[in-house]
Coordinates of C-alpha atoms and ligand atoms in Angstrom, one line a residue:
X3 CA -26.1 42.6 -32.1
X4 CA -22.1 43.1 -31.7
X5 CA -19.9 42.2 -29.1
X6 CA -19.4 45.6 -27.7
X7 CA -21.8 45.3 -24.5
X8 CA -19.6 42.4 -23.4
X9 CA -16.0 43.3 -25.1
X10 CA -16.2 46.7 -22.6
X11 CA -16.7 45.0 -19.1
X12 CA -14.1 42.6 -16.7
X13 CA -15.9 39.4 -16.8
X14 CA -14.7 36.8 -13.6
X15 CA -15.2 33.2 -14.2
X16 CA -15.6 31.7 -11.0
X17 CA -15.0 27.8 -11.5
X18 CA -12.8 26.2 -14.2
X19 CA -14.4 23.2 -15.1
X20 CA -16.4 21.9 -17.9
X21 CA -18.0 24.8 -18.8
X22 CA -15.7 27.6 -17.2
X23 CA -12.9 26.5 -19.1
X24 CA -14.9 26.8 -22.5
X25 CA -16.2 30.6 -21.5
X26 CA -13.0 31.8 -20.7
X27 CA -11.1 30.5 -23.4
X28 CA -14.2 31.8 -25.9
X29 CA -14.9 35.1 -24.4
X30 CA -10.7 35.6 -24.2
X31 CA -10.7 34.5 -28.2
X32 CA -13.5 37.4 -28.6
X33 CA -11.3 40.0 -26.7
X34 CA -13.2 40.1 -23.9
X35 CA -11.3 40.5 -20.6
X36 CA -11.4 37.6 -18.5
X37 CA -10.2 36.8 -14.9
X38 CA -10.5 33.5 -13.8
X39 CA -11.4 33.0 -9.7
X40 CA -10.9 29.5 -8.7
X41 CA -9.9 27.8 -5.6
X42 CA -6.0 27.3 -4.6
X43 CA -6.7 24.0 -3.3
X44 CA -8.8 22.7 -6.4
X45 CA -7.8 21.2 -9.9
X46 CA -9.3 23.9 -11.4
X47 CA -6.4 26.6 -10.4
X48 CA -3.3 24.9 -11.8
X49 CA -5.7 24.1 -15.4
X50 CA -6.3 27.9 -15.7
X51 CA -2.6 28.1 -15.6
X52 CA -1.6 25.5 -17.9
X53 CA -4.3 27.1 -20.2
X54 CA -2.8 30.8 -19.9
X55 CA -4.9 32.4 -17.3
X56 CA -4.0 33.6 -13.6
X57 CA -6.3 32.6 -11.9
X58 CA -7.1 34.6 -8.4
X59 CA -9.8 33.9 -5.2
X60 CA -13.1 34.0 -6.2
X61 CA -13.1 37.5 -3.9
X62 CA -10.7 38.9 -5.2
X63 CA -12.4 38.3 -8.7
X64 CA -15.4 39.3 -7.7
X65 CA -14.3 42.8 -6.3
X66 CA -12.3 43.8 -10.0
X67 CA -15.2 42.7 -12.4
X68 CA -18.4 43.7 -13.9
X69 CA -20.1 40.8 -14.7
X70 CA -19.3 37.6 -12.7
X71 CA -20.2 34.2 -14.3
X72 CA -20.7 31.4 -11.3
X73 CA -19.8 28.3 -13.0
X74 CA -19.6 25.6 -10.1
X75 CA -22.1 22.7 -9.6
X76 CA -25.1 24.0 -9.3
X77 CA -25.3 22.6 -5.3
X78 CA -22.4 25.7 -4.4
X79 CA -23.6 28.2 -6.0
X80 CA -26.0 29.4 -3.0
X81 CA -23.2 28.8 -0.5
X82 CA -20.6 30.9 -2.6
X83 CA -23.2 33.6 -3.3
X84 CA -23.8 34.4 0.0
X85 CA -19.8 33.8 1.1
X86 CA -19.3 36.7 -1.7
X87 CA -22.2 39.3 -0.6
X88 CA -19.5 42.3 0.6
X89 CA -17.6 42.0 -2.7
X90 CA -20.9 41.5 -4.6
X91 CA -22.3 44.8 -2.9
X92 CA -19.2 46.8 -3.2
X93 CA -20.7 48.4 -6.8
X94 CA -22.9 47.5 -10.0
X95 CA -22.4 43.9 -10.8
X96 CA -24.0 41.9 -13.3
X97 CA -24.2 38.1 -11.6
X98 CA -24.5 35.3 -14.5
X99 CA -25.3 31.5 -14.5
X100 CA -24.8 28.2 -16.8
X101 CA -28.1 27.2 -15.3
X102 CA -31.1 28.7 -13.2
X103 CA -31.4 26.4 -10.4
X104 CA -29.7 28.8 -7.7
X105 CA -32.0 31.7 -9.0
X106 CA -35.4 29.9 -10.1
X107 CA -35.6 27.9 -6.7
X108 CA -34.9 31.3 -4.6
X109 CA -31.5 30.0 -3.1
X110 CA -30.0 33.9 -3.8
X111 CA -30.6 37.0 -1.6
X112 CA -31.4 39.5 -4.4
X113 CA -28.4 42.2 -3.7
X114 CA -29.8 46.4 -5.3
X115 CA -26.4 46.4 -6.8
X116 CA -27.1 43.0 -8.9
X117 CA -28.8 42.0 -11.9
X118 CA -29.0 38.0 -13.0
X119 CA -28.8 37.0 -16.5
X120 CA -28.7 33.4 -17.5
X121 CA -26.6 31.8 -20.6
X122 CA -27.3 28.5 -21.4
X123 CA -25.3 26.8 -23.9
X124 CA -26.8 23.4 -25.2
X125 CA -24.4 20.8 -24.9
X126 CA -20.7 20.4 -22.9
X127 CA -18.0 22.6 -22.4
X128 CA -16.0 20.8 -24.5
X129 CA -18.4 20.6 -26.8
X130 CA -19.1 24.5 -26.7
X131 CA -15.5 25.3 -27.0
X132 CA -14.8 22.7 -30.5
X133 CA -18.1 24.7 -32.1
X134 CA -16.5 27.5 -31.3
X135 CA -13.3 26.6 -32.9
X136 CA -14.4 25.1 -36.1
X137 CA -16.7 28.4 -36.4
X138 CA -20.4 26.5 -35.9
X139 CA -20.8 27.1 -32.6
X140 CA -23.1 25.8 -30.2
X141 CA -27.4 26.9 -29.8
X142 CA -27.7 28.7 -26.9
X143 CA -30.3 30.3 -25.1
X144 CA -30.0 33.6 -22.8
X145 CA -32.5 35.2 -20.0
X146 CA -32.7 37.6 -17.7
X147 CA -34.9 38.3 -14.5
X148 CA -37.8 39.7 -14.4
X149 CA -37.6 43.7 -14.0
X150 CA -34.0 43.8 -15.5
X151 CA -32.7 47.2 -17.4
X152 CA -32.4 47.0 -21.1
X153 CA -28.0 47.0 -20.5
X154 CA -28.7 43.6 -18.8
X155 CA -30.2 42.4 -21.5
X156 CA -27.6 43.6 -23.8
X157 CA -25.1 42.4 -21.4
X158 CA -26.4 38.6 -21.7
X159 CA -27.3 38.8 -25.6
X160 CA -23.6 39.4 -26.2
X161 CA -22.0 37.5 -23.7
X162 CA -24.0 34.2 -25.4
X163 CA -23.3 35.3 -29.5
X164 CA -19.2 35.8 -27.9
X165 CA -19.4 32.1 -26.7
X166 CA -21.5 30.3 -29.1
X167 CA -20.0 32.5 -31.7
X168 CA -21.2 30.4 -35.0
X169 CA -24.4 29.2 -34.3
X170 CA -27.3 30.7 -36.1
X171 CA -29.7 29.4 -33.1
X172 CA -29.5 31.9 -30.4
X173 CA -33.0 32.6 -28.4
X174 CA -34.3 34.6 -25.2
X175 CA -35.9 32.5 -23.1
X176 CA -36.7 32.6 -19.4
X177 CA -35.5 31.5 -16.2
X178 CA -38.4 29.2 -15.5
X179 CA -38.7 27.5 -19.0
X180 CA -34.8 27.0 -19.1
X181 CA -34.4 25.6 -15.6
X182 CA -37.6 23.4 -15.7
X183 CA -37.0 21.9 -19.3
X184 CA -33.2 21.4 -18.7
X185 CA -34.2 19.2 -15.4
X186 CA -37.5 17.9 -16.2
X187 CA -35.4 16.7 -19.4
X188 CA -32.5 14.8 -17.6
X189 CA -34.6 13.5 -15.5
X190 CA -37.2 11.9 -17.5
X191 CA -35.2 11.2 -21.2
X192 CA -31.5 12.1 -21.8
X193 CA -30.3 10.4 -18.7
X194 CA -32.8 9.4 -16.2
X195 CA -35.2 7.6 -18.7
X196 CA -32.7 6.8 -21.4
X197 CA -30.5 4.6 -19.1
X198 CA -33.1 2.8 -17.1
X199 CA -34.6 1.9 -20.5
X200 CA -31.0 0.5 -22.0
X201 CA -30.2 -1.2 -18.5
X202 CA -33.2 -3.0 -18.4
X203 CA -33.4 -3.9 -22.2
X204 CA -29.5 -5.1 -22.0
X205 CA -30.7 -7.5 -19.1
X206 CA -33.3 -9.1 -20.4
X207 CA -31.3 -9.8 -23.1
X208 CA -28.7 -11.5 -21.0
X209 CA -31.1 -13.2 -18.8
X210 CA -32.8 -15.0 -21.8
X211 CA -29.2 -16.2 -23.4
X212 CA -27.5 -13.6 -25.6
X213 CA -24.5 -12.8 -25.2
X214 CA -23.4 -9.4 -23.2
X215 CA -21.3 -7.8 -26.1
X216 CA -24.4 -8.8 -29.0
X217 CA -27.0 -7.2 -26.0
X218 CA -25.2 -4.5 -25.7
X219 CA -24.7 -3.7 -29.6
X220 CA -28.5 -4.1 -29.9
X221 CA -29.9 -2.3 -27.2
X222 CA -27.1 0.5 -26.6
X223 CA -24.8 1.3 -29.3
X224 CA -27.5 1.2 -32.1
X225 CA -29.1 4.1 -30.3
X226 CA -26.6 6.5 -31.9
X227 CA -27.9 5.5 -35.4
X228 CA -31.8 6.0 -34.1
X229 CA -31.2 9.3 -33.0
X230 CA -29.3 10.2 -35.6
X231 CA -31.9 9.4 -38.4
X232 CA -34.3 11.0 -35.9
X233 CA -32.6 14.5 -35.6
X234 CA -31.8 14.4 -39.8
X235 CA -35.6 13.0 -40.3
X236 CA -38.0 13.8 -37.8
X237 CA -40.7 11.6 -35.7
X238 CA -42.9 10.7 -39.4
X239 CA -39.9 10.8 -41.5
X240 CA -38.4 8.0 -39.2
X241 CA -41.4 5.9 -39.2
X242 CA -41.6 6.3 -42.9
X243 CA -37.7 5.3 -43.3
X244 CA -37.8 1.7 -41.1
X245 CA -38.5 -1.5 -42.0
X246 CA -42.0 -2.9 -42.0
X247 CA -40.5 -5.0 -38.8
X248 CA -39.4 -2.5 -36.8
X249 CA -42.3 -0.7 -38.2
X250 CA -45.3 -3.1 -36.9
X251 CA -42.6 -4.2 -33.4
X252 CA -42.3 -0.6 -32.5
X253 CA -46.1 0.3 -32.9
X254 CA -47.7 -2.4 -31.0
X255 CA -44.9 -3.1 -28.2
X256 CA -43.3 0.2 -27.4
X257 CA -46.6 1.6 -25.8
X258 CA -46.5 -1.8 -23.6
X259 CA -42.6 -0.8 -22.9
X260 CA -43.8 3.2 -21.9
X261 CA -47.7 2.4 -21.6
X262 CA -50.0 5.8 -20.7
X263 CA -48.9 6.2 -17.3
X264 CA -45.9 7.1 -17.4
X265 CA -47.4 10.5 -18.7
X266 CA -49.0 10.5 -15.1
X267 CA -45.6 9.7 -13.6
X268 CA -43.5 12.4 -16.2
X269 CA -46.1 15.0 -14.4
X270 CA -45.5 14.0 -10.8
X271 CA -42.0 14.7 -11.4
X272 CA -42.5 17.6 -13.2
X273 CA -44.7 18.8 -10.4
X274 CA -41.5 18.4 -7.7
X275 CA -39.4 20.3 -10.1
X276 CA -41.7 23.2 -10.5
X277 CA -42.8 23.4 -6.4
X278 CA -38.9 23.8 -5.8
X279 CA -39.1 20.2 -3.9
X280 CA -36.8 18.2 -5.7
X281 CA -34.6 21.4 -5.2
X282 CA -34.7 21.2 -1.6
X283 CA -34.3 17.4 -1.9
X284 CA -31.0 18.0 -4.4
X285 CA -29.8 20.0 -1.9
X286 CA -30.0 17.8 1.3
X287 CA -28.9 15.1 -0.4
X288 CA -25.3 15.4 0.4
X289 CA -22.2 13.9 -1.3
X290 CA -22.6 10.5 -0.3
X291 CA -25.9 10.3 -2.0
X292 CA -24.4 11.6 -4.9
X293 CA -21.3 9.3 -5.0
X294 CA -23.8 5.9 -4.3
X295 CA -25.6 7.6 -7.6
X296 CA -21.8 7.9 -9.4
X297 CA -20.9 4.2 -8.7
X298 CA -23.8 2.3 -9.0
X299 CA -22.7 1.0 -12.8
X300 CA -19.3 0.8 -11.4
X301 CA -18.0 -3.7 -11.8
X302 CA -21.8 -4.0 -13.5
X303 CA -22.2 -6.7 -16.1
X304 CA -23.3 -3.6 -18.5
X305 CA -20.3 -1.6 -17.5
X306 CA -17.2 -4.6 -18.2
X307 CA -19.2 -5.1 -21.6
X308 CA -18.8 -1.3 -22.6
X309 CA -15.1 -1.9 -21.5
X310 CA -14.5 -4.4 -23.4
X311 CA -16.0 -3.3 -26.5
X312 CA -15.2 0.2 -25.9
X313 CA -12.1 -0.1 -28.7
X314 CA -14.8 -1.2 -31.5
X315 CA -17.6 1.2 -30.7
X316 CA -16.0 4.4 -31.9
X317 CA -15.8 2.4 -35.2
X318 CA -18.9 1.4 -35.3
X319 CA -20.8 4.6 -35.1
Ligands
NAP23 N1 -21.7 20.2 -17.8 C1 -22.6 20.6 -18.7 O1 -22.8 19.9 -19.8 C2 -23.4 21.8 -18.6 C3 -24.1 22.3 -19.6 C4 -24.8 23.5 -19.5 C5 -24.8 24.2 -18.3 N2 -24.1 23.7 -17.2 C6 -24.1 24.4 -15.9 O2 -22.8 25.0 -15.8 C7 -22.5 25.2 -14.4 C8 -21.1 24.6 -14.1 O3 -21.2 23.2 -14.3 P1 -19.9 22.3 -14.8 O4 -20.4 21.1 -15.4 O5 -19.0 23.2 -15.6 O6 -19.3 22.1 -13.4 P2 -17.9 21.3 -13.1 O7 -17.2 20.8 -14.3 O8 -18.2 20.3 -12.0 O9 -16.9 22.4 -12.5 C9 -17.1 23.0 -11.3 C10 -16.0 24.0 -10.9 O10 -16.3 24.5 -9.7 C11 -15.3 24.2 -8.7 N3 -16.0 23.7 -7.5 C12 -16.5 22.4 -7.3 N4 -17.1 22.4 -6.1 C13 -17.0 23.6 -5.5 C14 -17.4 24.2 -4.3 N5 -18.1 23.5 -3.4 N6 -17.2 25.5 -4.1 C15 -16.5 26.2 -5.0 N7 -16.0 25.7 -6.2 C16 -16.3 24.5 -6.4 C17 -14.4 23.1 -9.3 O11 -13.1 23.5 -9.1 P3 -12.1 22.7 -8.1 O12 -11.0 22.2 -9.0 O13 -11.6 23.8 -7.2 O14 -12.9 21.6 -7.4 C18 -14.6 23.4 -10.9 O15 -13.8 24.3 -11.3 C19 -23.7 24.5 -13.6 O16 -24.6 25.5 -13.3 C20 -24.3 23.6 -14.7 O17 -25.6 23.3 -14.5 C21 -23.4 22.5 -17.3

């Protein structure tokens, strides 16, 4: 499919951070129309200048557009939904996310003149907007709800081959399976799981003698390595490719490390996620539980040793 579905219509950006700033620029670079509503108080309205855009109020960028992509943390999107109901009611508007939380967990008042579509591109803004320069692009998936008209559809499709334009892994998906993998994920592996798992290796290295830059090379920066021969090897290809050591080590400790019950525990959370509760819990959390959450590494042991070795690690990737 072309660009045309998405080339023809105003699309507003609200938010210009990591990934608004990547959608503009990439839909702009495909000759799309883009308008960017940010707030006049936020660090978001002088970047869009700098970058070439005039950016307007998020009303005012609702009101002139056909589709309107809301790209703000994922706890505001509810609150400025509801804030832009008149503008978002004033004629046929095509309402767009990064993520489903808002729309899977049922924080949006379904509007007759909206349809919701979903693009989900797989990695950072700034990762999605390099792809897009050096021509690779970045796999993305699309979705829209349930009911929507075939022009929705269309609408989404183009808007994700326009901003991953490159990448020969585009898919459908659905609102449920994008939301509950993306969080279930986080949660449990690429952060969640992955950092408990270094922290608490890294310490036990300390506490038994090594030094903190030697833990931290052996049970943090070698990582990138593993998950490289991983992704170019797969799960038997790896196994076949180690040594004997690591081999026979991994085999008979790592189920000790992650032993069966952590399957019960990866379910429990993936139970919260699906029930909406870890929504509702996200979103009475506040900003002060999120800002304990931001700092807790901050003066850690683990955190000087990355700043001191920080100058040799991009070296020794
Ligand atoms: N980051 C990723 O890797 C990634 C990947 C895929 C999908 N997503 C999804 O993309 C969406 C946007 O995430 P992001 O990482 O791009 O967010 P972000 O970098 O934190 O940017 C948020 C933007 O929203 C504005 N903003 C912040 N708080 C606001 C509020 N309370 N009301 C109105 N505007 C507010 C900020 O502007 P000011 O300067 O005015 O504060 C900023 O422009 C989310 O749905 C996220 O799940 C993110």
């Amino acid at each position: 499919m072309a660009l045309e579905s998405i080339q023809s219509k105003k699309v507003a950006i609200l938010g210009y951070g990591n990934q608004g700033r990547a959608h503009a620029a990439n839909l702009r670079d495909c000759g799309v129309e883009v308008l960017v509503g940010a707030r006049e108080t936020g660090r978001a309205w002088g970047k869009a200048i700098e970058d070439g855009f005039l950016p307007v109020s998020f009303s005012k960028a609702v009101r002139e557009a056909d589709v309107v992509m809301f790209l703000l943390p994922d706890t505001a999107i509810s609150t400025a939904y509801a804030q832009l109901e008149s503008e978002l009611s004033s004629g046929p508007k095509w309402v767009g996310f990064a993520h489903g939380f808002s729309f899977q967990f049922g924080q949006l008042k379904p509007l007759p003149t909206v349809q919701f579509f979903l693009v989900a591109p797989k990695g950072a803004g700034s990762v999605l907007r390099a792809r897009f320069c050096s021509g690779e692009g970045l796999p993305t998936v699309f979705a829209v709800a349930a009911g929507s008209t075939e022009a929705t559809r269309h609408i989404a499709e183009s808007y994700a081959r326009a901003i991953a334009r490159g990448t020969s892994f585009l898919k459908e998906t659905t609102f449920q399976i994008e939301t509950e993998g993306d969080l279930f994920a986080e949660q449990v592996v690429l952060v969640g799981g992955v950092m408990e798992l270094m922290r608490n290796a890294f310490q036990t290295l300390v506490e038994n003698g090594h030094p903190p830059e030697m833990a931290f090379f052996d049970t943090c920066q070698e990582l990138t390595a593993t998950l490289d021969l991983f992704i170019n090897a797969g799960p038997s290809g790896m196994l076949a490719k180690i040594s004997p050591t690591a081999l026979y080590g991994a085999a008979t400790r790592g189920p000790r490390v992650v032993p069966p019950e952590t399957r019960a525990t990866m379910q429990l959370v993936f139970d919260e996620i699906r029930s909406g509760a870890f929504a509702r819990e996200l979103q009475s959390a506040g900003e002060a539980a999120l800002e304990k959450a931001r700092s807790k590494e901050s003066g850690s042991l683990w955190d000087k040793t990355y700043l001191g070795l920080k100058p040799y690690l991009e070296s020794a990737k």
